[in-house]
PDB file of C-alpha atoms in Angstrom:
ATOM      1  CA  UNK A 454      77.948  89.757  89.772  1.00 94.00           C
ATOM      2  CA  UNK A 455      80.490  86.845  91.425  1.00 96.00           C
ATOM      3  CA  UNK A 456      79.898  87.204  95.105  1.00 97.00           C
ATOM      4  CA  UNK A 457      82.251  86.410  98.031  1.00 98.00           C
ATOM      5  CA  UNK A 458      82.006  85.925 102.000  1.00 98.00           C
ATOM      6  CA  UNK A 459      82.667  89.419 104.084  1.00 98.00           C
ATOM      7  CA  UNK A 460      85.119  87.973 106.009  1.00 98.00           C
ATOM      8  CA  UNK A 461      84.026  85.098 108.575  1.00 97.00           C
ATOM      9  CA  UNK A 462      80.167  86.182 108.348  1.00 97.00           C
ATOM     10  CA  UNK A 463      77.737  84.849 106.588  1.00 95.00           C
ATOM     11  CA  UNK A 464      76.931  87.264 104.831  1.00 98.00           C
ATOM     12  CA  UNK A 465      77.402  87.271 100.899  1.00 98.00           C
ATOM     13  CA  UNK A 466      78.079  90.387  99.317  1.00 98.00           C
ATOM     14  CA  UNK A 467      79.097  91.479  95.393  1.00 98.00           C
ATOM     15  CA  UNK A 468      83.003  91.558  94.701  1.00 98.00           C
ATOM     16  CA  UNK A 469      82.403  95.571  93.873  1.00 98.00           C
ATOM     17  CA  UNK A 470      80.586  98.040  96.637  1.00 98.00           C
ATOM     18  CA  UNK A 471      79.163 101.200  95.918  1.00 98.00           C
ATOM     19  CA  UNK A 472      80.293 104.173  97.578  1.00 98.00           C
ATOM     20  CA  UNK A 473      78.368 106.721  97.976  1.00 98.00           C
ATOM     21  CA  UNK A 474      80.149 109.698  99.166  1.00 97.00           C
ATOM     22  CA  UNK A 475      79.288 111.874  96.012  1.00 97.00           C
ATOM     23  CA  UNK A 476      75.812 111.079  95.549  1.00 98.00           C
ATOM     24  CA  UNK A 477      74.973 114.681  96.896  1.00 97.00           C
ATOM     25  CA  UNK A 478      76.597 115.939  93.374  1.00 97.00           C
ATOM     26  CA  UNK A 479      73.428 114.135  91.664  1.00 97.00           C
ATOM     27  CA  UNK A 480      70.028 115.766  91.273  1.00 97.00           C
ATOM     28  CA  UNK A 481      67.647 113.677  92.383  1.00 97.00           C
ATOM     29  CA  UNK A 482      66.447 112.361  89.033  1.00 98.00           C
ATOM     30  CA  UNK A 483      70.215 111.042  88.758  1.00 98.00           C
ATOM     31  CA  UNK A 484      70.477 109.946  91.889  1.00 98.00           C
ATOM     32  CA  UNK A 485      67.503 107.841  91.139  1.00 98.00           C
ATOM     33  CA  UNK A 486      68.823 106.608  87.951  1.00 98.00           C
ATOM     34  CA  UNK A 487      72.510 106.012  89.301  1.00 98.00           C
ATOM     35  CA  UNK A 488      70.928 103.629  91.929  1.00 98.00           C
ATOM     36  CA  UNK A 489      69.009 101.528  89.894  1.00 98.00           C
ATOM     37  CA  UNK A 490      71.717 101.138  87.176  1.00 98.00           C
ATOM     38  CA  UNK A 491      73.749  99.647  90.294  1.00 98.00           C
ATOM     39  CA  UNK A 492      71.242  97.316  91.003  1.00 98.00           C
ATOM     40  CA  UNK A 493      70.327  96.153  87.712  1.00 98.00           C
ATOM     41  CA  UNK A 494      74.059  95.253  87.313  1.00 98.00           C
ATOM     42  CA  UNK A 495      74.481  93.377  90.684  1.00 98.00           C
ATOM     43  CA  UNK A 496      75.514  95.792  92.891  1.00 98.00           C
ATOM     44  CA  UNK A 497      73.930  95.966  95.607  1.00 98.00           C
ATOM     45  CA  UNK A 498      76.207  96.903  98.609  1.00 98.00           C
ATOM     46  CA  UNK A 499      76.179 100.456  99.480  1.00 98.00           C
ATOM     47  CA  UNK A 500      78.682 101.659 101.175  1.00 98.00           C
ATOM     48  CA  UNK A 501      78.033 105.119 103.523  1.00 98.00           C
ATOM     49  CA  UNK A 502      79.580 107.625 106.128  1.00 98.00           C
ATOM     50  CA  UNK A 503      77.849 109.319 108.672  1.00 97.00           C
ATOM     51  CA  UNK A 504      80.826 111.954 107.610  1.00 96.00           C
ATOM     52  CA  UNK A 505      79.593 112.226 103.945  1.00 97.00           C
ATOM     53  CA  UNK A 506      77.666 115.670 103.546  1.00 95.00           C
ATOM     54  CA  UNK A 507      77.404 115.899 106.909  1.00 94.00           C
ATOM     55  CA  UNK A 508      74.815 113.016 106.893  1.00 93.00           C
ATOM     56  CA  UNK A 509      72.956 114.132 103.586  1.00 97.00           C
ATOM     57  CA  UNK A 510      74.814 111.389 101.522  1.00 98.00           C
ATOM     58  CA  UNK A 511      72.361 109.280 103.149  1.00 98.00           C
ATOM     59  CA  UNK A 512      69.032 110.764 103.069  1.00 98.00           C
ATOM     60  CA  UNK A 513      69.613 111.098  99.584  1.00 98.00           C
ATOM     61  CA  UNK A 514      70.330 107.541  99.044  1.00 98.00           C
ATOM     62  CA  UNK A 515      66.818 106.402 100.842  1.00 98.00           C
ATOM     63  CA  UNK A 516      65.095 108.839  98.936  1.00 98.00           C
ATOM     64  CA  UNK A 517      67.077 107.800  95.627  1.00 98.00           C
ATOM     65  CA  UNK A 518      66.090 104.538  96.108  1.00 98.00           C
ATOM     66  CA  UNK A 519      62.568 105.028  97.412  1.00 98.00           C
ATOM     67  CA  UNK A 520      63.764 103.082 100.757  1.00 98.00           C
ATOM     68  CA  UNK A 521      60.819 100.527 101.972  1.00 97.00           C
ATOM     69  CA  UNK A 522      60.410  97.080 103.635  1.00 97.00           C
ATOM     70  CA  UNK A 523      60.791  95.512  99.999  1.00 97.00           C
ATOM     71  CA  UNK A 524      63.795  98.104  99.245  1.00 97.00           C
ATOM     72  CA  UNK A 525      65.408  96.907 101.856  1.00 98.00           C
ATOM     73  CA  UNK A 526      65.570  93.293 101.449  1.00 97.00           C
ATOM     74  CA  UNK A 527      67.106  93.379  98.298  1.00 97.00           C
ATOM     75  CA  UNK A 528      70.544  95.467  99.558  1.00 98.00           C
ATOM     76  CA  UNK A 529      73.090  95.064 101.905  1.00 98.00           C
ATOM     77  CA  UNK A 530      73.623  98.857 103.660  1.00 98.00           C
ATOM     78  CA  UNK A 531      76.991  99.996 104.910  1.00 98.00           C
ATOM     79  CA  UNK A 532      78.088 103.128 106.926  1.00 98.00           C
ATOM     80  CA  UNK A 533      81.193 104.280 109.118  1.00 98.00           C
ATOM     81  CA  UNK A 534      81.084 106.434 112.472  1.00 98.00           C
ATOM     82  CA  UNK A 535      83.884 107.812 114.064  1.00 97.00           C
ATOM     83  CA  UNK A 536      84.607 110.986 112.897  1.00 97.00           C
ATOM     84  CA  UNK A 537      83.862 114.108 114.839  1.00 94.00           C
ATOM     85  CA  UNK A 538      85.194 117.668 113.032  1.00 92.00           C
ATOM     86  CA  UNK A 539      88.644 118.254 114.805  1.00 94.00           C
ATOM     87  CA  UNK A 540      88.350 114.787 116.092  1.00 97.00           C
ATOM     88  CA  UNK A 541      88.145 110.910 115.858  1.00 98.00           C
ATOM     89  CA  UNK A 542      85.607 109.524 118.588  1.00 98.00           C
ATOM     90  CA  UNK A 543      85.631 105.764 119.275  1.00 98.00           C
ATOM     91  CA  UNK A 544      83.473 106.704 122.761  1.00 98.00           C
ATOM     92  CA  UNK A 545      80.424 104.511 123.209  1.00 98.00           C
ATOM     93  CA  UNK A 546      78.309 107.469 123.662  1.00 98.00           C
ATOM     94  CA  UNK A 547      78.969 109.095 119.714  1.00 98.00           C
ATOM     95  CA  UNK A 548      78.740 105.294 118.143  1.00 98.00           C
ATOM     96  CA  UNK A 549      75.620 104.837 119.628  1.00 98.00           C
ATOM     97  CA  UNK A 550      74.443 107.846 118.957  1.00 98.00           C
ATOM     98  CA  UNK A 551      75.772 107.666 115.460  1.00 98.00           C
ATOM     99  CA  UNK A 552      74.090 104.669 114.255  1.00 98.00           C
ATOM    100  CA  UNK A 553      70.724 106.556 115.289  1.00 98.00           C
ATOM    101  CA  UNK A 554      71.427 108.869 113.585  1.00 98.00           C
ATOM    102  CA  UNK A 555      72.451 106.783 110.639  1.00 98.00           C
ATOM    103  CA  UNK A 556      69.429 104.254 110.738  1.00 98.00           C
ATOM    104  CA  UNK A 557      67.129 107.706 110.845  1.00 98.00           C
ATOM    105  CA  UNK A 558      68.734 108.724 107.464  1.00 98.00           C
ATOM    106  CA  UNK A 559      68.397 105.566 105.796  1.00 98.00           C
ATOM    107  CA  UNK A 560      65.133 104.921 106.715  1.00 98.00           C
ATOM    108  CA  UNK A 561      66.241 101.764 108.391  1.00 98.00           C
ATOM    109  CA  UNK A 562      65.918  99.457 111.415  1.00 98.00           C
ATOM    110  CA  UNK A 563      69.427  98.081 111.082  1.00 98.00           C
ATOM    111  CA  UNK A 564      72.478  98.133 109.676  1.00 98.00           C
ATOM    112  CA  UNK A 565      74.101  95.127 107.768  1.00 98.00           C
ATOM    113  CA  UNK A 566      77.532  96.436 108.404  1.00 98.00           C
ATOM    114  CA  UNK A 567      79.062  99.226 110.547  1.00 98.00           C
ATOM    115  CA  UNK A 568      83.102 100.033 110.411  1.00 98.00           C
ATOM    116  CA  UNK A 569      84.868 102.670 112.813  1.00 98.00           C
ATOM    117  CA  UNK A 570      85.889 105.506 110.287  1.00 96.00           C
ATOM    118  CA  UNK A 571      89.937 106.448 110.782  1.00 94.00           C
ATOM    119  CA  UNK A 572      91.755 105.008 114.084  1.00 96.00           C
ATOM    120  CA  UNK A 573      90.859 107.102 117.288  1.00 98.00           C
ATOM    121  CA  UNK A 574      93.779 108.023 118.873  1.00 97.00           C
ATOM    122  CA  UNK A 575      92.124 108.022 122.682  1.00 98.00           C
ATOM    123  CA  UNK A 576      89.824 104.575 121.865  1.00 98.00           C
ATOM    124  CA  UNK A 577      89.245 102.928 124.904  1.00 98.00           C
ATOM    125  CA  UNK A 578      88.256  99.468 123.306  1.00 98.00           C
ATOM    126  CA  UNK A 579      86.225  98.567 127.150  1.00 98.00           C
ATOM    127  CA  UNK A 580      83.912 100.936 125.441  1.00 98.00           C
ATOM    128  CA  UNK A 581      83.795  99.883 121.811  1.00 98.00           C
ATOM    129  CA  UNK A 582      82.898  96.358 122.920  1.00 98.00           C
ATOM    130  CA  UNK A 583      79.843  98.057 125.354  1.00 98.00           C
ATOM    131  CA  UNK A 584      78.680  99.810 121.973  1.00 98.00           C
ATOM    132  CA  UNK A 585      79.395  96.731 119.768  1.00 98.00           C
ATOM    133  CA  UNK A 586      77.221  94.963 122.094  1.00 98.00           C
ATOM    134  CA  UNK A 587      74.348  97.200 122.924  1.00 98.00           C
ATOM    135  CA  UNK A 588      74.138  97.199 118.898  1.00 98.00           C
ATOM    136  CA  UNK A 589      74.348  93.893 117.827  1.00 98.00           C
ATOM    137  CA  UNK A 590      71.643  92.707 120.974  1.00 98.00           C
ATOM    138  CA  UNK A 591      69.456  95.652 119.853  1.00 98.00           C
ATOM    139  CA  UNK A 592      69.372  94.455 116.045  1.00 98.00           C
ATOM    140  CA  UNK A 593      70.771  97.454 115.001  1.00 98.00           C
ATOM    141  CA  UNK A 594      73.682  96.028 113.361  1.00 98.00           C
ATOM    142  CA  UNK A 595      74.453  92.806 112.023  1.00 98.00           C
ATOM    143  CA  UNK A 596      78.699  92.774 111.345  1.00 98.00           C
ATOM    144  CA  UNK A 597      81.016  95.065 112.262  1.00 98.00           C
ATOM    145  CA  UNK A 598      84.691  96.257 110.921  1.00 98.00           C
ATOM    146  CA  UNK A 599      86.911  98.642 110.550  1.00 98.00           C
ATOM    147  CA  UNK A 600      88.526 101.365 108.085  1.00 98.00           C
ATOM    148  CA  UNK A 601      91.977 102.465 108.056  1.00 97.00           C
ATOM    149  CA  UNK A 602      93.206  99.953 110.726  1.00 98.00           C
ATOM    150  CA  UNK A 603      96.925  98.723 111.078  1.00 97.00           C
ATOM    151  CA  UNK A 604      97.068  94.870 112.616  1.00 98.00           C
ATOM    152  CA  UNK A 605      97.704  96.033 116.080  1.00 98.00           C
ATOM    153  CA  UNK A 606      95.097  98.482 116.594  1.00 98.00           C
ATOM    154  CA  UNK A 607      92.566  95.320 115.208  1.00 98.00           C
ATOM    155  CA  UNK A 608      94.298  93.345 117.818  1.00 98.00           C
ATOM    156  CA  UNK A 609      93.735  95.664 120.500  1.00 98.00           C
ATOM    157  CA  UNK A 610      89.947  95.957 119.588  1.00 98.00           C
ATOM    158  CA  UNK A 611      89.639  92.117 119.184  1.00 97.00           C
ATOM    159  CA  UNK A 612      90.624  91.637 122.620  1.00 98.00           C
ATOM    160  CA  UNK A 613      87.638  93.045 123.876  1.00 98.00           C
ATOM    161  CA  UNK A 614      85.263  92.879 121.444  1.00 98.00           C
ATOM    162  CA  UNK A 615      83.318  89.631 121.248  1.00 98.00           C
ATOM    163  CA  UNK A 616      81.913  90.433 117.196  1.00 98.00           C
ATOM    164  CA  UNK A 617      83.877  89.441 114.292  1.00 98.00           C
ATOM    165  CA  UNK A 618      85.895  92.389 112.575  1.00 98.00           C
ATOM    166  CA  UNK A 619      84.428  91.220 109.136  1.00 98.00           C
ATOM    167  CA  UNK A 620      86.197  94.417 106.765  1.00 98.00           C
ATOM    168  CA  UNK A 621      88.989  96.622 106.688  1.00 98.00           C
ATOM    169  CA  UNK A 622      88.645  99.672 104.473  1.00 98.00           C
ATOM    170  CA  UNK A 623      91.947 100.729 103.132  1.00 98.00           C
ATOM    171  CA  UNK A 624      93.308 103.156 100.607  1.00 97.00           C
ATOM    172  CA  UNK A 625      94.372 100.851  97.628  1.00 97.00           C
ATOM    173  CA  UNK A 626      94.981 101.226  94.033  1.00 98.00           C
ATOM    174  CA  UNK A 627      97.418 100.366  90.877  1.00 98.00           C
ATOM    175  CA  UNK A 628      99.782 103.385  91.919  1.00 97.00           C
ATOM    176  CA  UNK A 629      98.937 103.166  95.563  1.00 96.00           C
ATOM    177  CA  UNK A 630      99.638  99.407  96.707  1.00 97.00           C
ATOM    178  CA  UNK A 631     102.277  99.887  99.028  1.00 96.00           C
ATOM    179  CA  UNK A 632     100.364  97.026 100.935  1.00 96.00           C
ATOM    180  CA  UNK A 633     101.480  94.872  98.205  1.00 97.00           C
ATOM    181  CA  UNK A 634     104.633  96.293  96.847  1.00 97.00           C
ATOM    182  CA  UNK A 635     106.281  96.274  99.987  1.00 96.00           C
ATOM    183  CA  UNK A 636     106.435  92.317 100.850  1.00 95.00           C
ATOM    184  CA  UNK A 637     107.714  91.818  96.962  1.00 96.00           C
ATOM    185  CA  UNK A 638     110.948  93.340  97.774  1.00 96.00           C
ATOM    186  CA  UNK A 639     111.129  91.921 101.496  1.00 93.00           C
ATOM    187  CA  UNK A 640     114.404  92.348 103.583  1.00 91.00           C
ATOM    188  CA  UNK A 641     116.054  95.082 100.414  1.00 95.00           C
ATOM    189  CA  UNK A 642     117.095  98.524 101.563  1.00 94.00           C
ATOM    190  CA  UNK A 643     114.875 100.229  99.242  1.00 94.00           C
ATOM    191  CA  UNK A 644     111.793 102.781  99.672  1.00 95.00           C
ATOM    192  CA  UNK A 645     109.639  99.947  98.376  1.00 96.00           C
ATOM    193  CA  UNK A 646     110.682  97.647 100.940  1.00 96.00           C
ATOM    194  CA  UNK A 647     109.843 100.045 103.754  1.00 95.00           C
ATOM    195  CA  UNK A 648     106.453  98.776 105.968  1.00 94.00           C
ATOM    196  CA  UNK A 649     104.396 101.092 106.454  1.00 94.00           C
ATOM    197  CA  UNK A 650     101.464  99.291 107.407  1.00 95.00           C
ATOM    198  CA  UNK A 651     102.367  96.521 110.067  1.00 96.00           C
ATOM    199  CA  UNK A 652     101.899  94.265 106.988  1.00 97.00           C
ATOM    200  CA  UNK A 653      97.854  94.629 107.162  1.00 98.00           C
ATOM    201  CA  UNK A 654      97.423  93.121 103.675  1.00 98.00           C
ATOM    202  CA  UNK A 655      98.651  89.766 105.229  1.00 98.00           C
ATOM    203  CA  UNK A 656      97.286  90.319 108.794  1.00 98.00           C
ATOM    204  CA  UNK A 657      93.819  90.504 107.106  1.00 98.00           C
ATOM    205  CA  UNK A 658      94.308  87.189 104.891  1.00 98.00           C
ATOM    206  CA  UNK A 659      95.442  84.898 108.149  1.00 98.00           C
ATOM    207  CA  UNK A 660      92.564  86.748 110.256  1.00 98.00           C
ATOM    208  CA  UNK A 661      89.928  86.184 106.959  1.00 98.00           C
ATOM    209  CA  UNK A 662      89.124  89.770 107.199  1.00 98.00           C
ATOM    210  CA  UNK A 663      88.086  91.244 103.888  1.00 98.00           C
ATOM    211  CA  UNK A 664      89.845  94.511 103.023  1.00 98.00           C
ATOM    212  CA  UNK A 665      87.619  96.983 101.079  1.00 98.00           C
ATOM    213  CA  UNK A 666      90.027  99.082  98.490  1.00 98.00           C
ATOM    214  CA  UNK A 667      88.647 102.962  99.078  1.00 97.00           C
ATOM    215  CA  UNK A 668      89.757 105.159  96.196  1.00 96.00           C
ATOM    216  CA  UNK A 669      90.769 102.580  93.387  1.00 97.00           C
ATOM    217  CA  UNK A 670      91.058 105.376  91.014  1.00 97.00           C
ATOM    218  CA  UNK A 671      92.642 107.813  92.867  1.00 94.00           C
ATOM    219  CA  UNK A 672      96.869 108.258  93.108  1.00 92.00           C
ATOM    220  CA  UNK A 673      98.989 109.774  95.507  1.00 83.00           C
ATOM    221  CA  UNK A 674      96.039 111.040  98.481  1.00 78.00           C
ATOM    222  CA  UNK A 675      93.535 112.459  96.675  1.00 79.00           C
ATOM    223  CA  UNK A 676      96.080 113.260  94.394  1.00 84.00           C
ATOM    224  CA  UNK A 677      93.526 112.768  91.248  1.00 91.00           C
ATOM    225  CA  UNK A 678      92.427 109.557  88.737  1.00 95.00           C
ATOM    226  CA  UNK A 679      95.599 107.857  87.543  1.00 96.00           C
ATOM    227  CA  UNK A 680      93.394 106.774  84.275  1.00 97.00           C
ATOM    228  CA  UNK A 681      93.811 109.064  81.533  1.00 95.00           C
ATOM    229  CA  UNK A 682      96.537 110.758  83.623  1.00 95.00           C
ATOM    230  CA  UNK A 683      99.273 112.182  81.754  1.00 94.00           C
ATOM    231  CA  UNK A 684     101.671 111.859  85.210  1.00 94.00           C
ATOM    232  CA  UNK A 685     101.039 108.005  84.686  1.00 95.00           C
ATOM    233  CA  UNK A 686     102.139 107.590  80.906  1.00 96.00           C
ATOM    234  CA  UNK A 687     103.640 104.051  81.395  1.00 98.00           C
ATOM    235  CA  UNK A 688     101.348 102.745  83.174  1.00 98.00           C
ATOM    236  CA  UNK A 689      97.998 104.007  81.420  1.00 98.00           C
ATOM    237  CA  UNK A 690      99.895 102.403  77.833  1.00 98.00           C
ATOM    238  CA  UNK A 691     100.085  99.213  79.760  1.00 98.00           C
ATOM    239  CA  UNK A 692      96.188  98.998  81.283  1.00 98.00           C
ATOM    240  CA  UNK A 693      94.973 100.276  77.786  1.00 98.00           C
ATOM    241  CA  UNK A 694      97.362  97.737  76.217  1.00 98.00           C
ATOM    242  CA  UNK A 695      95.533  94.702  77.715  1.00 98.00           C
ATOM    243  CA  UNK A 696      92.517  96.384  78.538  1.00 98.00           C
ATOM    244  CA  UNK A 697      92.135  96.171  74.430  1.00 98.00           C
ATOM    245  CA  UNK A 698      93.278  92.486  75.026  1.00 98.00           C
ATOM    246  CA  UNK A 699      90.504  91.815  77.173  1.00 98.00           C
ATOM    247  CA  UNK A 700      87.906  94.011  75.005  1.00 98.00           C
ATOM    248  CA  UNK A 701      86.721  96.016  78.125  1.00 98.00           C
ATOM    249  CA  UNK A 702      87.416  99.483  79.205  1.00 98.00           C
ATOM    250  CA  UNK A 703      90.832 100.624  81.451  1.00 98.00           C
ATOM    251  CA  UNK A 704      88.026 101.231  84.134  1.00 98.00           C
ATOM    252  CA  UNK A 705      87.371  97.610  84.194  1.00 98.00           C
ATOM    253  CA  UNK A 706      91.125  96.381  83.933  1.00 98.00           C
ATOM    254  CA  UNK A 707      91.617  98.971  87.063  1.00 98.00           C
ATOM    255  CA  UNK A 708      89.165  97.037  89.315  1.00 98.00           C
ATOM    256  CA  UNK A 709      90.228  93.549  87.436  1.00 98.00           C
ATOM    257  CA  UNK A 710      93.727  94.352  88.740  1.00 98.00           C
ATOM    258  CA  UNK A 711      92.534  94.411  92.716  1.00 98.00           C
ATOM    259  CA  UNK A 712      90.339  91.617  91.899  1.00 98.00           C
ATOM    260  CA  UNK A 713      92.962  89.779  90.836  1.00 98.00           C
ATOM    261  CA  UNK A 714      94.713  89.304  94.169  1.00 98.00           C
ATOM    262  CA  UNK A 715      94.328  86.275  96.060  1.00 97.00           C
ATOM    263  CA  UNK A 716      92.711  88.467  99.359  1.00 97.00           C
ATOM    264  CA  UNK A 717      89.319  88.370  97.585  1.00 97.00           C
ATOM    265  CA  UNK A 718      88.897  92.372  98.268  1.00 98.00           C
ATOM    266  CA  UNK A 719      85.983  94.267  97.554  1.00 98.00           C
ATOM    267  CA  UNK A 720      86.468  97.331  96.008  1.00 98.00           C
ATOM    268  CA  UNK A 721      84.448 100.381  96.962  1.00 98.00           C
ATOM    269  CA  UNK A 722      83.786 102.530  93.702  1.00 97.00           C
ATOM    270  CA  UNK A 723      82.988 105.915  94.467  1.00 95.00           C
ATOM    271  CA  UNK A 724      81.969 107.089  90.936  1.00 96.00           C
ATOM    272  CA  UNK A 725      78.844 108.699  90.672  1.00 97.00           C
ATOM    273  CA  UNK A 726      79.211 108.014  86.775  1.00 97.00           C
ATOM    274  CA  UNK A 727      77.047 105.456  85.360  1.00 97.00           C
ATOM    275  CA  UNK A 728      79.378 104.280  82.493  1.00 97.00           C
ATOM    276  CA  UNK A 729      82.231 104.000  84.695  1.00 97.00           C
ATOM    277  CA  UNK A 730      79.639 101.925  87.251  1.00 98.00           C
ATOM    278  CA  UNK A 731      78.384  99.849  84.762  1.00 98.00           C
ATOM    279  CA  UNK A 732      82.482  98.954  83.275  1.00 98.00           C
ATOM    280  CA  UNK A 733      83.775  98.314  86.762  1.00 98.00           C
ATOM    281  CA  UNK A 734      81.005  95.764  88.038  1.00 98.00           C
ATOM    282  CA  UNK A 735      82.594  93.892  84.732  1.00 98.00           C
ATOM    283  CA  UNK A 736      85.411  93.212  86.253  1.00 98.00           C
ATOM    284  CA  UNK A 737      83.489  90.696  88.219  1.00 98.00           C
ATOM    285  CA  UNK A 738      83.970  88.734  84.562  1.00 97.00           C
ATOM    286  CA  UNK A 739      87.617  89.144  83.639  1.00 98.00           C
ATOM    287  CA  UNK A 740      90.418  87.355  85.458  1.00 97.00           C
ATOM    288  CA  UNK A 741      94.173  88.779  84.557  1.00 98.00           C
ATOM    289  CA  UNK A 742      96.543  86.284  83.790  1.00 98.00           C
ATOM    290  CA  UNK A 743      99.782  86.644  86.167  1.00 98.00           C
ATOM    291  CA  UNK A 744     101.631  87.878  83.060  1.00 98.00           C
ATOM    292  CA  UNK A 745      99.070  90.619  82.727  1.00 98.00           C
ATOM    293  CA  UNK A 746      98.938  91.502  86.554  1.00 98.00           C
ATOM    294  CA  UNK A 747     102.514  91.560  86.778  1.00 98.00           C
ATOM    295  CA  UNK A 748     103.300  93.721  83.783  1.00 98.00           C
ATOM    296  CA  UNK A 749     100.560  96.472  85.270  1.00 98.00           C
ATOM    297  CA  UNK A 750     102.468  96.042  88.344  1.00 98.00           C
ATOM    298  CA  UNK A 751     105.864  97.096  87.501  1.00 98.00           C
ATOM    299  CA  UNK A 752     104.647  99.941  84.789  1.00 98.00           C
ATOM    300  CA  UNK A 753     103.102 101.038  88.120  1.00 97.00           C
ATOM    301  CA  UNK A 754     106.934 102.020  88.939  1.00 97.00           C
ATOM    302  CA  UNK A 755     107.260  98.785  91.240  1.00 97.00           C
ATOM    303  CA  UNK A 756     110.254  96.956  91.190  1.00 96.00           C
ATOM    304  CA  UNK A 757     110.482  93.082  90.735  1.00 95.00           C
ATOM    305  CA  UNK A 758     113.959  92.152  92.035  1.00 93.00           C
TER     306      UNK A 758
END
C-alpha cells in the first residue's frame, strides 16, 4: 500500500489505518482472520482507544494477532486517552496512567503513536507537556497528536509541549466535509460558508500535521453509512457511476475521494468486514481525476459558486 509521512515524524505509515473499535463484535477466530487479511494487504497501522470496550478492544487485538517481539515489529500501534465516563481528562495523572494501562493490553513496551481523545475542557497544557515528557523519555511513546482538535486548542498545547503534534483525528466523509466545503464558498452568506472549525483542514496543511478521517462511511453523527443509503440517492448514482469507471467497488471510490485531497490524510476504516477492508486499502491504487472528485462533491449537496 502507497505510504506517506505522519506529519513531521519520521515515521512512515500506510495511506489507510485500521480502526479497531468493533473488533469486540468478532469471535476470536474472526478477529484472527480480520487481522491478518489487514496485513496481508498493507495495512498495518492500528488504530485504538483506551475508550473502546472499556479497554477490551485491545486485548482482543494482541490476542488476535498473537502479539510478540516479531508481531510487533512489523505494525505501527495507535491508541487515544482522554476520556473518562462523564468526563474528558487531559490531567497528567489519567494519561500516564492510561498509557499503562494501554501498553498492558497490547502486550507492549511502547506506543508508536498516542492522540488526546475529544478536547478537555479544564486541560491545563503545563501538565500535558509533564506527561508528554515523562512518556516520550520513558520510551513509552514515540509521536504524539491529537483527535478532534480546532487550531487554537493545538496552539495552546504547542506552546508547551516540546513533541511534535504529528495527527489530528477528525470526523470526515463525502457527506460530512464541512472542513472542505466551507473554504469553497469563502466570504458567501450561505450555511456552507459558515466555519465551524477555525479552518483546521488548512491549519493542519501549513503546520504538516496529518489529519486522520474517523468515520468515512458514516453521515450526519453516527447518523448511518451513506453507501447504499437511500437518503443519499444522488450522490450514491454518482460514486457507483465512476466507481464502474474505475472498475472497483463504491467502498473504494469512498476512501479514493479523501485520498484524493492534496492534505495526504489517512483514513481510519472502522469496518470489521473483510471485503469492505480488502476494497478500501485499494484506494491506495486509484487517483480521481478533478472532474471525478468534483462531480462526487457537488452530488454530495455542495455548492460550487
Amino acid at each position: 500500500m502507497r505510504k506517506i509521512k505522519l506529519g513531521t515524524s519520521s515515521l512512515e505509515v500506510p495511506v489507510v489505518a485500521v480502526g479497531c473499535m468493533r473488533i469486540n463484535s468478532l469471535e476470536k477466530p474472526e478477529a484472527e482472520a480480520f487481522v491478518q487479511t489487514a496485513l496481508e494487504n498493507g495495512a498495518n497501522f492500528f488504530d485504538h482507544a483506551d475508550i473502546y470496550g472499556s479497554g477490551t478492544c485491545e486485548e482482543i487485538f494482541a490476542d488476535a494477532i498473537h502479539m510478540n517481539d516479531d508481531v510487533r515489529e512489523k505494525i505501527i500501534l495507535q491508541s487515544k486517552c482522554g476520556i473518562r465516563k462523564g468526563m474528558f481528562d487531559f490531567s497528567k495523572e489519567h494519561i500516564l496512567n492510561s498509557v499503562d494501562g494501554i501498553l498492558k493490553r497490547l502486550k507492549t513496551d511502547y506506543l508508536d503513536v498516542l492522540l488526546l481523545h475529544r478536547p478537555d475542557a479544564l486541560v491545563e497544557p503545563e501538565e500535558v507537556a509533564e506527561a508528554f515528557d515523562v512518556l516520550e523519555s520513558s520510551g513509552k511513546v514515540r509521536h504524539f497528536g491529537v483527535s478532534n482538535q480546532k487550531p487554537m486548542q493545538i496552539q495552546l498545547l504547542k506552546k508547551y509541549v516540546k513533541q511534535p503534534i504529528v495527527a489530528n483525528q477528525l470526523q470526515l466523509s463525502i457527506p460530512n466535509a464541512h472542513m472542505i466545503a466551507s473554504g469553497v464558498t469563502a466570504n458567501m452568506q450561505i450555511d456552507q460558508s459558515i466555519n465551524r472549525d477555525g479552518d483546521v483542514l488548512d491549519f493542519c496543511r501549513l503546520n504538516d500535521i496529518t489529519i486522520q478521517p474517523w468515520s468515512p462511511f458514516q453521515y450526519g453523527y453516527f447518523e448511518g453509512p451513506f453507501l447504499g443509503n437511500e437518503k443519499c440517492p444522488e450522490l450514491n448514482q454518482k460514486i457507483d457511476e465512476i466507481a464502474e469507471k474505475y472498475s472497483v467497488s463504491n467502498t473504494t471510490i469512498a476512501i479514493a475521494w479523501l485520498l484524493r485531497h492534496p492534505a495526504n490524510m489517512q483514513p481510519v476504516i472502522g469496518t470489521m468486514n473483510i471485503e469492505r477492508l480488502k476494497d478500501s486499502v485499494k484506494a491506495s491504487e486509484v487517483q480521481l481525476s478533478r472532474e471525478d472528485w468534483y462531480s462526487i462533491f457537488q452530488a454530495a449537496g455542495y455548492l460550487l459558486p
